[in-house]
C-alpha positions in Angstrom: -33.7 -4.2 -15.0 -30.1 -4.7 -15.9 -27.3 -2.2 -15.0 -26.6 -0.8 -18.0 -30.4 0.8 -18.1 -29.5 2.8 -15.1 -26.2 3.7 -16.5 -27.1 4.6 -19.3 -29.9 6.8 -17.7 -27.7 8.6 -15.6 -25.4 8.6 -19.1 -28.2 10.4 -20.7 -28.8 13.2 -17.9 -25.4 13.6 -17.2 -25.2 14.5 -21.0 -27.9 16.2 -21.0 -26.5 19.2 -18.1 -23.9 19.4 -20.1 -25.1 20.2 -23.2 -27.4 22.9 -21.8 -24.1 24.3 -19.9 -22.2 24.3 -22.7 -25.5 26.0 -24.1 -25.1 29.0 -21.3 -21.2 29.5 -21.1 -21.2 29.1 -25.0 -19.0 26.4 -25.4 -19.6 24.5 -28.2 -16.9 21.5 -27.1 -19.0 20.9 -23.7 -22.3 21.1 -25.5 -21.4 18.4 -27.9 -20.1 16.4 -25.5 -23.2 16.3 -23.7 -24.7 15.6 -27.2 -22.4 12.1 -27.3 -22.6 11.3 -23.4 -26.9 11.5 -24.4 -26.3 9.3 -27.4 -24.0 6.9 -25.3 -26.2 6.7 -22.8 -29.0 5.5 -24.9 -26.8 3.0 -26.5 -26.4 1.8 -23.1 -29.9 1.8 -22.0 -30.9 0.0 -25.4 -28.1 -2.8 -24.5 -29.4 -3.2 -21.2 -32.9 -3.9 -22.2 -31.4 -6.5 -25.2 -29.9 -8.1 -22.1 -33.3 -8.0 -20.0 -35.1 -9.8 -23.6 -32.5 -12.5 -23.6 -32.5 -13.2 -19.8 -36.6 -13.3 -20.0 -36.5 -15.6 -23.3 -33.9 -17.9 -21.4 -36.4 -18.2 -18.2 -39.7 -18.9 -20.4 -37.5 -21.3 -23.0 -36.0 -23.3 -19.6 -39.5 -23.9 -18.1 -40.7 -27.3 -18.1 
């Protein structure tokens, strides 16, 4: 698993706290924020796991 899946994952719940904070206090600013910091983190995790395709199709492709 490549680092950007686990940041990305902790991207994602970090967002995710504060968008259901913002949620409580009624701030609309921290809710969205936790919005983006959820889409971010997906972005992230969805770069890691291109990275983890590529590493695996290097492996198999080197392999006598």
């Amino acid at each position: 698993m490549d680092k950007e899946n686990i940041k990305g994952a902790a991207q994602k719940i970090k967002g995710k706290i504060e968008e259901v904070a913002g949620k409580v206090v009624g701030d609309k600013d921290l809710e969205l924020r936790g919005k983006a910091d959820q889409l971010g983190g997906a972005v992230r995790e969805a770069v890691g796991t291109a990275r983890d395709v590529v590493k695996d199709a290097v492996k198999e492709a080197s392999k006598p």
